[in-house]
């Protein structure tokens, strides 16, 4: 197990470098540059800029420099946010995105697993149909539609909650973004839980548990839940990759100072150090979370050994 | 969605303590369903199951749970019948903690004792294993240990050896037989293997298409079957002493239980079938003490097989005499 | 103890005559006990063998093919039928709708009325003087364009994006999966390791980088050349880029499914027979193996269409999806968000239409999955 973890941790390094290289390649292949804005720049100034940022050097030197900075974990200065280093931006935006993402996923797990379990236990009942139709709705409504609709209802019509902004992370400001973000995960988790539970409920070992004389509640909690939740555990890995896309939208809809918002702005401004920094950072985070999910998988299912 | 309506039809089979009842028939004829219906793992749509004076079919789920202390089952496939996520010891402990109110330590000790009883070598060390670390035969032993850990009065064994290797089969059957003698537990043995029931059971029920076709004491059934279906089953058992030749098989397949034809369900496959068999549902005829058969021609078939038996007997005697001479 | 015995006495009830030697049962018919079953499912109601024999019998009688059988099962699923009906309706409306509107009212998705100030951001069913009017059933947007015409035309684009990107992902996924599964061994190990790696990457970030950098005039030159060779303009280049990006994102699962299928099929007799007769490997893979994987592939493709449309909408929201003058449901909705407080219909109509389309497509995909392959019960 320990060897597996170490191996996976080591593999993270080349994988992040691959992603970073890909991103860097895309940035460089695209015509245009961060300084070619609205107005034409005189040749002399352009030459100065190119020299200042080392753009006149051969590509492999620049690539090497970039890689060096990634490996050191110091991504340099942002080009669009003057006076701020990429690392500063990362550390100031991370709390926002992490709070959003974690709260949304916890909420999604709680609601999704409960709903899915109830739906599975009462298969083909009104409960089942209602919750599954609701889950399907959650999968089908894009979150940038859901978010504004929630704002329209709770902020602009009922005046219960603030429509946007971080507000220092106060609960009132968090409710709508977290709800918007978690909707699709709730839906997915509910569906996964339901199908996982149904499969286990039909299994022979649950029949054995019933034959033992355990009550239905005991059967569910001791014998069904653990196996039924496996699909949710394996979904949690890819879910984190999705979660990033989700936070980008939610941060934009609610004007939150998170990683995703900065990422999009950096892309539009061609802020190379910031893009590279965020891509590298998120890749590491996703890979580590994937590893955690795999460890959790082995912890839940004794048949899996690494 | 068709919910099948099984109408089991057993005429007051009494199982006394320590006795074994065999339940035989082709696959798909409702043996396992009957077994599960007795335990209410499949809900019976009608009928009664009288157990220790109580009608199991009419108990509430809660009352039924208490009865399960006395009424246990071993399933066909040991590979899937144990919870793969739970240690063996824990799965065994659940029984005694639930029904006998044992503490954790007591239950653990009992679990280890039960594992020793069913012949798991090094039981104490292996008690904390997970099911996937055990072989199929071992897992079936664990199932037996689990089922017997509260000393039930009735054990339903649903094809306990079908999924196992032939050598392991004999061991498991021997184990059930031995434990039955030690504890006085009655057993219902569900199987399609006539060889198994012959050596294990006191009574036999032959089932076909969800109906009891014949019931008799084991000896009597093997000697003078009173039903064409039973005769067909007995003929299809390979006989190692016989000359080489094609194995007998009953033509056709068991019918779809949801859409039974009118008349006798076996009529389309029966050698003895006549017009009446396709028209009318056959009567359940009493042939002898504790011997019933569901057939329009039960008495005729019975008489014929009895005379065949007598013929065989006298032939055997003559061979013996010849050898002696 | 001696007298304690148990009786298994299930008496016959119902239509058949009680032909017991002991006479008619005295007990009244037993009450139905469906109410207190918690674990009801058709599979549990009877033994597995019984189900099998019942199905076996049914097949013998009906003699239906796999596809007919699946179709019959699909029609039994009310939600899937609902999904199918709505999907067909939306497709037809998107194709025919804009033509009808142009014929009757003259509005198109990019028609800006001459007197813009009069027509800007009308509420649904109102005319310039505020009275009821059929002219704009969904109102107008802030340039005075008819929202209905835009939503229907956006449907064309959205559905096309969904379809084409899914086809792209099918082509990549099937080829990759089939090759990997057919050749097996080292090559398979390598190819699947690549898929594993790609799975764990936050690919959506790369797509964002890709699309934001190649947006507008800065599309790759070779692509522009190819497209203009076929007579397409800059807008088509943009769409092709989008298809490629979305298709490249969603082929991974498809590759895994096809690989699994091919692995289980490749040792069956018909493939061995084809090998024995000297059929080329390419022909074996694409003529013999791939057609036999169609069931799961169709199911997964049906579920890929809505997910790709959702991703496109997400990208459109970021301004990276379909570019003006074209509009998709996603880009329409994201435009609508700007005016949410005052003119909510500009978000609601495209947003709800899109949600409805995805909803029905998802239900259709679910239904197809249950009908074609009851085993594949994963999301």
XYZ file of C-alpha atoms in Angstrom, chain B residues 1 3-4 6-17 27-30 33 36 38 40-53 57-59 61 153-154 188 211 253 255-257 281-284 292, chain C residues 1-23 27 30-34 36-51 53-58 60 76:
106
model
C -44.009 -7.131 -15.275
C -45.538 -11.461 -10.830
C -45.680 -15.174 -10.857
C -46.989 -19.930 -7.368
C -49.514 -22.203 -5.813
C -47.556 -24.684 -3.853
C -49.344 -27.702 -2.975
C -47.921 -29.792 -0.275
C -50.122 -32.030 1.682
C -49.091 -31.691 5.266
C -45.536 -32.821 5.165
C -44.456 -33.339 8.718
C -40.816 -32.954 9.422
C -39.784 -34.333 12.777
C -36.685 -33.196 14.635
C -34.218 -26.308 -12.545
C -36.901 -23.689 -12.925
C -39.619 -25.771 -11.342
C -39.898 -23.739 -8.156
C -38.695 -20.402 -4.644
C -37.316 -18.980 0.010
C -40.935 -20.700 3.586
C -40.285 -15.287 3.540
C -37.303 -14.199 1.494
C -39.730 -14.328 -1.362
C -43.192 -13.289 -0.313
C -45.717 -16.089 -0.684
C -48.933 -14.971 -2.338
C -50.968 -17.515 -0.467
C -50.916 -20.651 1.595
C -49.630 -21.457 5.022
C -46.313 -22.448 6.473
C -46.842 -23.876 9.917
C -43.697 -23.860 11.988
C -43.748 -24.585 15.705
C -47.458 -23.866 15.662
C -46.753 -16.857 5.914
C -48.855 -14.595 8.071
C -46.318 -13.229 10.523
C -41.788 -8.920 9.214
C -34.591 -26.243 14.411
C -34.877 -26.210 10.671
C -34.898 -29.453 3.937
C -46.522 -28.150 -8.112
C -38.175 -28.279 -21.371
C -42.912 -25.001 -19.048
C -43.126 -21.299 -18.356
C -44.664 -21.237 -14.912
C -55.759 -31.012 -13.918
C -54.784 -34.361 -12.381
C -55.836 -35.451 -8.889
C -53.452 -35.919 -6.003
C -49.069 -39.357 -2.903
C -39.986 -30.977 21.825
C -41.284 -34.359 20.713
C -44.559 -33.011 19.559
C -43.247 -29.795 18.258
C -43.214 -30.252 14.589
C -43.663 -28.079 11.715
C -46.006 -28.325 8.890
C -45.517 -26.996 5.473
C -49.025 -26.659 4.381
C -49.629 -24.390 1.509
C -53.105 -24.862 0.263
C -54.215 -24.221 -3.177
C -56.417 -21.217 -3.615
C -57.986 -19.511 -6.576
C -59.333 -20.787 -9.815
C -58.082 -24.307 -9.972
C -60.227 -26.947 -8.308
C -58.914 -28.030 -4.964
C -58.080 -31.584 -5.785
C -56.673 -32.645 -2.499
C -57.371 -35.995 -0.959
C -58.278 -34.147 2.218
C -61.034 -32.111 0.595
C -58.999 -21.536 5.079
C -54.834 -15.703 1.803
C -54.584 -11.960 1.648
C -52.219 -10.549 -0.887
C -49.077 -9.362 0.779
C -47.533 -7.036 -1.690
C -45.095 -5.025 3.126
C -42.401 -6.073 0.707
C -39.519 -3.687 0.840
C -37.266 -5.361 -1.629
C -39.733 -5.835 -4.434
C -38.356 -6.019 -7.856
C -39.510 -8.282 -10.607
C -36.241 -10.133 -10.364
C -36.738 -10.884 -6.694
C -40.350 -11.910 -6.926
C -39.313 -15.214 -8.415
C -36.184 -17.290 -8.509
C -33.568 -16.460 -11.099
C -34.067 -19.770 -12.799
C -37.765 -19.094 -13.024
C -37.189 -15.739 -14.648
C -37.245 -20.041 -17.977
C -40.050 -17.527 -18.316
C -37.985 -15.351 -20.628
C -36.869 -18.380 -22.506
C -40.465 -19.354 -23.115
C -41.379 -15.863 -24.234
C -39.651 -19.109 -28.184
C -42.854 0.186 -22.291
